[in-house]
Short mmCIF file of N, CA, C and O in Angstrom, two decimals:
data_model
loop_
_atom_site.label_atom_id
_atom_site.label_comp_id
_atom_site.label_asym_id
_atom_site.label_seq_id
_atom_site.Cartn_x
_atom_site.Cartn_y
_atom_site.Cartn_z
N UNK I 1 0.85 -1.18 0.00
CA UNK I 1 0.00 0.00 0.00
C UNK I 1 0.90 1.24 0.00
O UNK I 1 1.91 1.28 0.68
N UNK I 2 0.50 2.21 -0.76
CA UNK I 2 1.26 3.46 -0.82
C UNK I 2 1.03 4.28 0.45
O UNK I 2 0.06 4.07 1.16
N UNK I 3 1.94 5.18 0.70
CA UNK I 3 1.89 6.02 1.89
C UNK I 3 1.71 7.48 1.50
O UNK I 3 1.84 7.85 0.33
N UNK I 4 1.45 8.30 2.51
CA UNK I 4 1.27 9.74 2.27
C UNK I 4 2.46 10.33 1.52
O UNK I 4 2.29 11.13 0.61
N UNK I 5 3.68 9.92 1.91
CA UNK I 5 4.87 10.48 1.28
C UNK I 5 4.89 10.23 -0.23
O UNK I 5 5.40 11.05 -0.99
N UNK I 6 4.32 9.10 -0.68
CA UNK I 6 4.24 8.82 -2.11
C UNK I 6 3.38 9.87 -2.81
O UNK I 6 3.73 10.36 -3.89
N UNK I 7 2.27 10.21 -2.18
CA UNK I 7 1.38 11.20 -2.79
C UNK I 7 1.94 12.61 -2.66
O UNK I 7 1.64 13.47 -3.49
N UNK I 8 2.77 12.84 -1.65
CA UNK I 8 3.44 14.13 -1.55
C UNK I 8 4.41 14.28 -2.72
O UNK I 8 4.48 15.35 -3.34
N UNK I 9 5.12 13.21 -3.06
CA UNK I 9 6.02 13.26 -4.22
C UNK I 9 5.24 13.49 -5.51
O UNK I 9 5.70 14.23 -6.39
N UNK I 10 4.08 12.88 -5.62
CA UNK I 10 3.25 13.08 -6.81
C UNK I 10 2.76 14.53 -6.86
O UNK I 10 2.76 15.15 -7.93
N UNK I 11 2.37 15.07 -5.72
CA UNK I 11 1.92 16.46 -5.68
C UNK I 11 3.05 17.42 -6.05
O UNK I 11 2.82 18.42 -6.74
N UNK I 12 4.26 17.13 -5.61
CA UNK I 12 5.41 17.95 -6.00
C UNK I 12 5.66 17.84 -7.50
O UNK I 12 5.93 18.83 -8.17
N UNK I 13 5.54 16.61 -8.03
CA UNK I 13 5.68 16.41 -9.47
C UNK I 13 4.63 17.23 -10.22
O UNK I 13 4.95 17.93 -11.19
N UNK I 14 3.39 17.14 -9.77
CA UNK I 14 2.31 17.88 -10.42
C UNK I 14 2.59 19.38 -10.39
O UNK I 14 2.40 20.08 -11.39
N UNK I 15 3.03 19.86 -9.26
CA UNK I 15 3.32 21.29 -9.13
C UNK I 15 4.42 21.71 -10.11
O UNK I 15 4.31 22.77 -10.74
N UNK I 16 5.42 20.88 -10.25
CA UNK I 16 6.54 21.21 -11.13
C UNK I 16 6.22 21.06 -12.61
O UNK I 16 6.77 21.79 -13.44
N UNK I 17 5.34 20.13 -12.95
CA UNK I 17 5.11 19.82 -14.36
C UNK I 17 3.77 20.27 -14.92
O UNK I 17 3.57 20.24 -16.14
N UNK I 18 2.84 20.65 -14.07
CA UNK I 18 1.51 21.02 -14.55
C UNK I 18 1.21 22.49 -14.30
O UNK I 18 0.05 22.89 -14.25
N UNK I 19 2.25 23.29 -14.14
CA UNK I 19 2.11 24.74 -13.96
C UNK I 19 1.15 25.12 -12.84
O UNK I 19 0.34 26.03 -12.97
N UNK I 20 1.26 24.41 -11.72
CA UNK I 20 0.34 24.66 -10.61
C UNK I 20 0.72 25.89 -9.79
O UNK I 20 -0.15 26.59 -9.29
N UNK I 21 2.01 26.12 -9.60
CA UNK I 21 2.48 27.25 -8.80
C UNK I 21 1.87 27.23 -7.39
O UNK I 21 1.43 28.25 -6.87
N UNK I 22 1.84 26.05 -6.80
CA UNK I 22 1.25 25.88 -5.47
C UNK I 22 2.25 26.23 -4.38
O UNK I 22 3.46 26.09 -4.54
N UNK I 23 1.71 26.66 -3.25
CA UNK I 23 2.53 26.88 -2.06
C UNK I 23 2.82 25.52 -1.43
O UNK I 23 2.13 24.53 -1.73
N UNK I 24 3.79 25.44 -0.52
CA UNK I 24 4.03 24.17 0.17
C UNK I 24 2.78 23.65 0.89
O UNK I 24 2.54 22.44 0.91
N UNK I 25 2.00 24.53 1.45
CA UNK I 25 0.76 24.11 2.12
C UNK I 25 -0.22 23.51 1.11
O UNK I 25 -0.87 22.50 1.40
N UNK I 26 -0.34 24.12 -0.06
CA UNK I 26 -1.24 23.60 -1.09
C UNK I 26 -0.75 22.26 -1.62
O UNK I 26 -1.57 21.38 -1.92
N UNK I 27 0.56 22.08 -1.74
CA UNK I 27 1.10 20.80 -2.17
C UNK I 27 0.75 19.73 -1.14
O UNK I 27 0.29 18.64 -1.50
N UNK I 28 0.93 20.05 0.13
CA UNK I 28 0.60 19.09 1.20
C UNK I 28 -0.89 18.76 1.19
O UNK I 28 -1.28 17.60 1.37
N UNK I 29 -1.74 19.76 0.97
CA UNK I 29 -3.19 19.53 0.93
C UNK I 29 -3.56 18.65 -0.25
O UNK I 29 -4.38 17.73 -0.11
N UNK I 30 -2.96 18.91 -1.40
CA UNK I 30 -3.22 18.08 -2.57
C UNK I 30 -2.79 16.63 -2.34
O UNK I 30 -3.50 15.70 -2.71
N UNK I 31 -1.63 16.47 -1.72
CA UNK I 31 -1.14 15.13 -1.41
C UNK I 31 -2.10 14.42 -0.46
O UNK I 31 -2.42 13.24 -0.65
N UNK I 32 -2.56 15.14 0.54
CA UNK I 32 -3.51 14.56 1.51
C UNK I 32 -4.81 14.16 0.80
O UNK I 32 -5.34 13.07 1.03
N UNK I 33 -5.31 15.03 -0.06
CA UNK I 33 -6.56 14.73 -0.77
C UNK I 33 -6.40 13.48 -1.64
O UNK I 33 -7.28 12.61 -1.65
N UNK I 34 -5.29 13.40 -2.39
CA UNK I 34 -5.07 12.22 -3.24
C UNK I 34 -4.87 10.97 -2.40
O UNK I 34 -5.35 9.90 -2.76
N UNK I 35 -4.16 11.09 -1.27
CA UNK I 35 -3.95 9.94 -0.40
C UNK I 35 -5.28 9.44 0.15
O UNK I 35 -5.53 8.23 0.20
N UNK I 36 -6.15 10.36 0.53
CA UNK I 36 -7.47 9.99 1.03
C UNK I 36 -8.27 9.29 -0.07
O UNK I 36 -8.91 8.25 0.17
N UNK I 37 -8.24 9.82 -1.27
CA UNK I 37 -8.93 9.20 -2.40
C UNK I 37 -8.35 7.82 -2.72
O UNK I 37 -9.08 6.88 -3.04
N UNK I 38 -7.04 7.71 -2.62
CA UNK I 38 -6.38 6.44 -2.85
C UNK I 38 -6.87 5.39 -1.85
O UNK I 38 -7.19 4.26 -2.23
N UNK I 39 -6.92 5.74 -0.57
CA UNK I 39 -7.39 4.81 0.44
C UNK I 39 -8.84 4.40 0.17
O UNK I 39 -9.20 3.23 0.35
N UNK I 40 -9.66 5.34 -0.29
CA UNK I 40 -11.05 5.00 -0.65
C UNK I 40 -11.05 4.05 -1.85
O UNK I 40 -11.88 3.14 -1.92
N UNK I 41 -10.14 4.25 -2.79
CA UNK I 41 -10.03 3.37 -3.96
C UNK I 41 -9.67 1.96 -3.54
O UNK I 41 -10.22 0.98 -4.07
N UNK I 42 -8.73 1.84 -2.61
CA UNK I 42 -8.33 0.52 -2.12
C UNK I 42 -9.52 -0.18 -1.47
O UNK I 42 -9.79 -1.36 -1.73
N UNK I 43 -10.27 0.56 -0.66
CA UNK I 43 -11.44 -0.03 0.01
C UNK I 43 -12.51 -0.43 -1.00
O UNK I 43 -13.16 -1.46 -0.85
N UNK I 44 -12.68 0.40 -2.04
CA UNK I 44 -13.70 0.12 -3.05
C UNK I 44 -13.24 -0.91 -4.09
O UNK I 44 -14.03 -1.38 -4.90
N UNK I 45 -11.93 -1.21 -4.06
CA UNK I 45 -11.32 -2.17 -5.00
C UNK I 45 -11.30 -1.65 -6.43
O UNK I 45 -11.17 -2.42 -7.38
N UNK I 46 -11.43 -0.34 -6.58
CA UNK I 46 -11.32 0.30 -7.89
C UNK I 46 -11.05 1.79 -7.67
O UNK I 46 -11.44 2.35 -6.64
N UNK I 47 -10.39 2.43 -8.64
CA UNK I 47 -10.05 3.84 -8.48
C UNK I 47 -11.30 4.73 -8.41
O UNK I 47 -12.27 4.51 -9.13
N UNK I 48 -11.25 5.71 -7.52
CA UNK I 48 -12.31 6.72 -7.47
C UNK I 48 -12.17 7.62 -8.70
O UNK I 48 -11.16 7.58 -9.41
N UNK I 49 -13.15 8.47 -8.90
CA UNK I 49 -13.10 9.39 -10.04
C UNK I 49 -11.84 10.25 -9.98
O UNK I 49 -11.17 10.45 -10.99
N UNK I 50 -11.51 10.77 -8.80
CA UNK I 50 -10.33 11.64 -8.67
C UNK I 50 -9.03 10.89 -8.92
O UNK I 50 -8.10 11.45 -9.51
N UNK I 51 -8.94 9.65 -8.51
CA UNK I 51 -7.73 8.87 -8.77
C UNK I 51 -7.66 8.53 -10.26
O UNK I 51 -6.58 8.55 -10.86
N UNK I 52 -8.81 8.25 -10.89
CA UNK I 52 -8.80 8.03 -12.34
C UNK I 52 -8.31 9.27 -13.07
O UNK I 52 -7.53 9.16 -14.03
N UNK I 53 -8.75 10.45 -12.62
CA UNK I 53 -8.30 11.70 -13.26
C UNK I 53 -6.79 11.87 -13.07
O UNK I 53 -6.08 12.26 -14.01
N UNK I 54 -6.29 11.59 -11.87
CA UNK I 54 -4.85 11.68 -11.61
C UNK I 54 -4.10 10.70 -12.50
O UNK I 54 -3.10 11.06 -13.13
N UNK I 55 -4.58 9.47 -12.59
CA UNK I 55 -3.93 8.47 -13.43
C UNK I 55 -3.91 8.90 -14.89
O UNK I 55 -2.91 8.71 -15.58
N UNK I 56 -5.00 9.48 -15.36
CA UNK I 56 -5.05 9.95 -16.75
C UNK I 56 -4.00 11.03 -17.01
O UNK I 56 -3.32 11.01 -18.04
N UNK I 57 -3.85 11.96 -16.08
CA UNK I 57 -2.84 13.01 -16.24
C UNK I 57 -1.44 12.42 -16.22
O UNK I 57 -0.59 12.81 -17.02
N UNK I 58 -1.19 11.50 -15.30
CA UNK I 58 0.12 10.87 -15.23
C UNK I 58 0.41 10.05 -16.49
O UNK I 58 1.53 10.09 -17.01
N UNK I 59 -0.59 9.35 -16.99
CA UNK I 59 -0.39 8.55 -18.21
C UNK I 59 -0.14 9.44 -19.42
O UNK I 59 0.67 9.09 -20.29
N UNK I 60 -0.80 10.58 -19.49
CA UNK I 60 -0.52 11.54 -20.57
C UNK I 60 0.94 11.98 -20.53
O UNK I 60 1.61 12.02 -21.56
N UNK I 61 1.42 12.29 -19.33
CA UNK I 61 2.83 12.68 -19.19
C UNK I 61 3.75 11.53 -19.55
O UNK I 61 4.80 11.73 -20.18
N UNK I 62 3.38 10.32 -19.15
CA UNK I 62 4.20 9.15 -19.45
C UNK I 62 4.30 8.94 -20.96
O UNK I 62 5.37 8.62 -21.48
N UNK I 63 3.19 9.15 -21.66
CA UNK I 63 3.20 9.01 -23.12
C UNK I 63 4.09 10.06 -23.77
O UNK I 63 4.59 9.85 -24.88
N UNK I 64 4.30 11.16 -23.08
CA UNK I 64 5.18 12.22 -23.58
C UNK I 64 6.60 12.08 -23.04
O UNK I 64 7.39 13.02 -23.13
N UNK I 65 6.92 10.92 -22.47
CA UNK I 65 8.29 10.63 -22.09
C UNK I 65 8.67 10.77 -20.64
O UNK I 65 9.83 10.61 -20.29
N UNK I 66 7.72 11.04 -19.75
CA UNK I 66 8.05 11.20 -18.34
C UNK I 66 8.11 9.84 -17.65
O UNK I 66 7.08 9.19 -17.44
N UNK I 67 9.31 9.44 -17.28
CA UNK I 67 9.48 8.18 -16.55
C UNK I 67 8.89 8.29 -15.15
O UNK I 67 8.34 7.32 -14.63
N UNK I 68 9.02 9.46 -14.53
CA UNK I 68 8.47 9.65 -13.18
C UNK I 68 6.97 9.44 -13.19
O UNK I 68 6.42 8.75 -12.33
N UNK I 69 6.30 10.04 -14.16
CA UNK I 69 4.84 9.90 -14.25
C UNK I 69 4.45 8.45 -14.48
O UNK I 69 3.48 7.96 -13.87
N UNK I 70 5.20 7.77 -15.32
CA UNK I 70 4.92 6.36 -15.58
C UNK I 70 5.06 5.53 -14.31
O UNK I 70 4.22 4.69 -14.00
N UNK I 71 6.12 5.78 -13.54
CA UNK I 71 6.34 5.06 -12.28
C UNK I 71 5.24 5.34 -11.28
O UNK I 71 4.74 4.41 -10.62
N UNK I 72 4.84 6.61 -11.15
CA UNK I 72 3.76 6.95 -10.22
C UNK I 72 2.47 6.24 -10.59
O UNK I 72 1.81 5.65 -9.74
N UNK I 73 2.10 6.30 -11.87
CA UNK I 73 0.85 5.68 -12.32
C UNK I 73 0.88 4.17 -12.09
O UNK I 73 -0.10 3.59 -11.61
N UNK I 74 2.00 3.56 -12.42
CA UNK I 74 2.13 2.11 -12.25
C UNK I 74 2.02 1.72 -10.79
O UNK I 74 1.33 0.74 -10.45
N UNK I 75 2.66 2.46 -9.91
CA UNK I 75 2.59 2.16 -8.47
C UNK I 75 1.16 2.26 -7.95
O UNK I 75 0.71 1.42 -7.18
N UNK I 76 0.46 3.31 -8.36
CA UNK I 76 -0.92 3.49 -7.91
C UNK I 76 -1.79 2.34 -8.39
O UNK I 76 -2.52 1.71 -7.61
N UNK I 77 -1.73 2.07 -9.69
CA UNK I 77 -2.57 1.01 -10.25
C UNK I 77 -2.25 -0.35 -9.64
O UNK I 77 -3.16 -1.08 -9.24
N UNK I 78 -0.97 -0.69 -9.55
CA UNK I 78 -0.59 -1.99 -9.00
C UNK I 78 -1.00 -2.13 -7.55
O UNK I 78 -1.43 -3.20 -7.12
N UNK I 79 -0.89 -1.05 -6.81
CA UNK I 79 -1.25 -1.09 -5.40
C UNK I 79 -2.75 -1.32 -5.22
O UNK I 79 -3.16 -2.10 -4.35
N UNK I 80 -3.57 -0.66 -6.01
CA UNK I 80 -5.02 -0.84 -5.91
C UNK I 80 -5.40 -2.26 -6.31
O UNK I 80 -6.21 -2.91 -5.64
N UNK I 81 -4.80 -2.77 -7.38
CA UNK I 81 -5.10 -4.13 -7.83
C UNK I 81 -4.67 -5.14 -6.78
O UNK I 81 -5.41 -6.07 -6.45
N UNK I 82 -3.47 -4.97 -6.23
CA UNK I 82 -2.97 -5.89 -5.21
C UNK I 82 -3.86 -5.87 -3.97
O UNK I 82 -4.19 -6.92 -3.42
N UNK I 83 -4.24 -4.69 -3.55
CA UNK I 83 -5.12 -4.56 -2.38
C UNK I 83 -6.47 -5.21 -2.65
O UNK I 83 -7.02 -5.88 -1.78
N UNK I 84 -6.99 -5.04 -3.84
CA UNK I 84 -8.28 -5.62 -4.18
C UNK I 84 -8.20 -7.15 -4.16
O UNK I 84 -9.10 -7.82 -3.65
N UNK I 85 -7.10 -7.69 -4.68
CA UNK I 85 -6.93 -9.15 -4.67
C UNK I 85 -6.80 -9.67 -3.26
O UNK I 85 -7.35 -10.72 -2.93
N UNK I 86 -6.05 -8.96 -2.43
CA UNK I 86 -5.86 -9.38 -1.05
C UNK I 86 -7.18 -9.37 -0.27
O UNK I 86 -7.40 -10.22 0.58
N UNK I 87 -8.03 -8.41 -0.58
CA UNK I 87 -9.31 -8.30 0.12
C UNK I 87 -10.32 -9.36 -0.31
O UNK I 87 -11.32 -9.56 0.35
N UNK I 88 -10.06 -10.01 -1.44
CA UNK I 88 -11.01 -11.01 -1.92
C UNK I 88 -10.64 -12.43 -1.48
O UNK I 88 -11.39 -13.34 -1.70
N UNK I 89 -9.47 -12.57 -0.89
CA UNK I 89 -9.04 -13.93 -0.48
C UNK I 89 -9.69 -14.33 0.83
O UNK I 89 -10.02 -13.60 1.66
#
């Protein structure tokens, strides 16, 4: 399962690559919001709308050559799938 720090890194990535110009407090809030959505996704065994939107943005960046975005998206997807499988056993 991913941790808050993972989503903080994603929020920093988003700030740097998506022209967000966020303050450190806004980056932390964004990370917290995504982490909360991620935990809801794990419980629901599928991504929430907000996590799907995040994944779409990361995948767009990955298609344009961002290895970081590709790694983030893969970690999120694999973690949700793994958690869903574990919850069904």
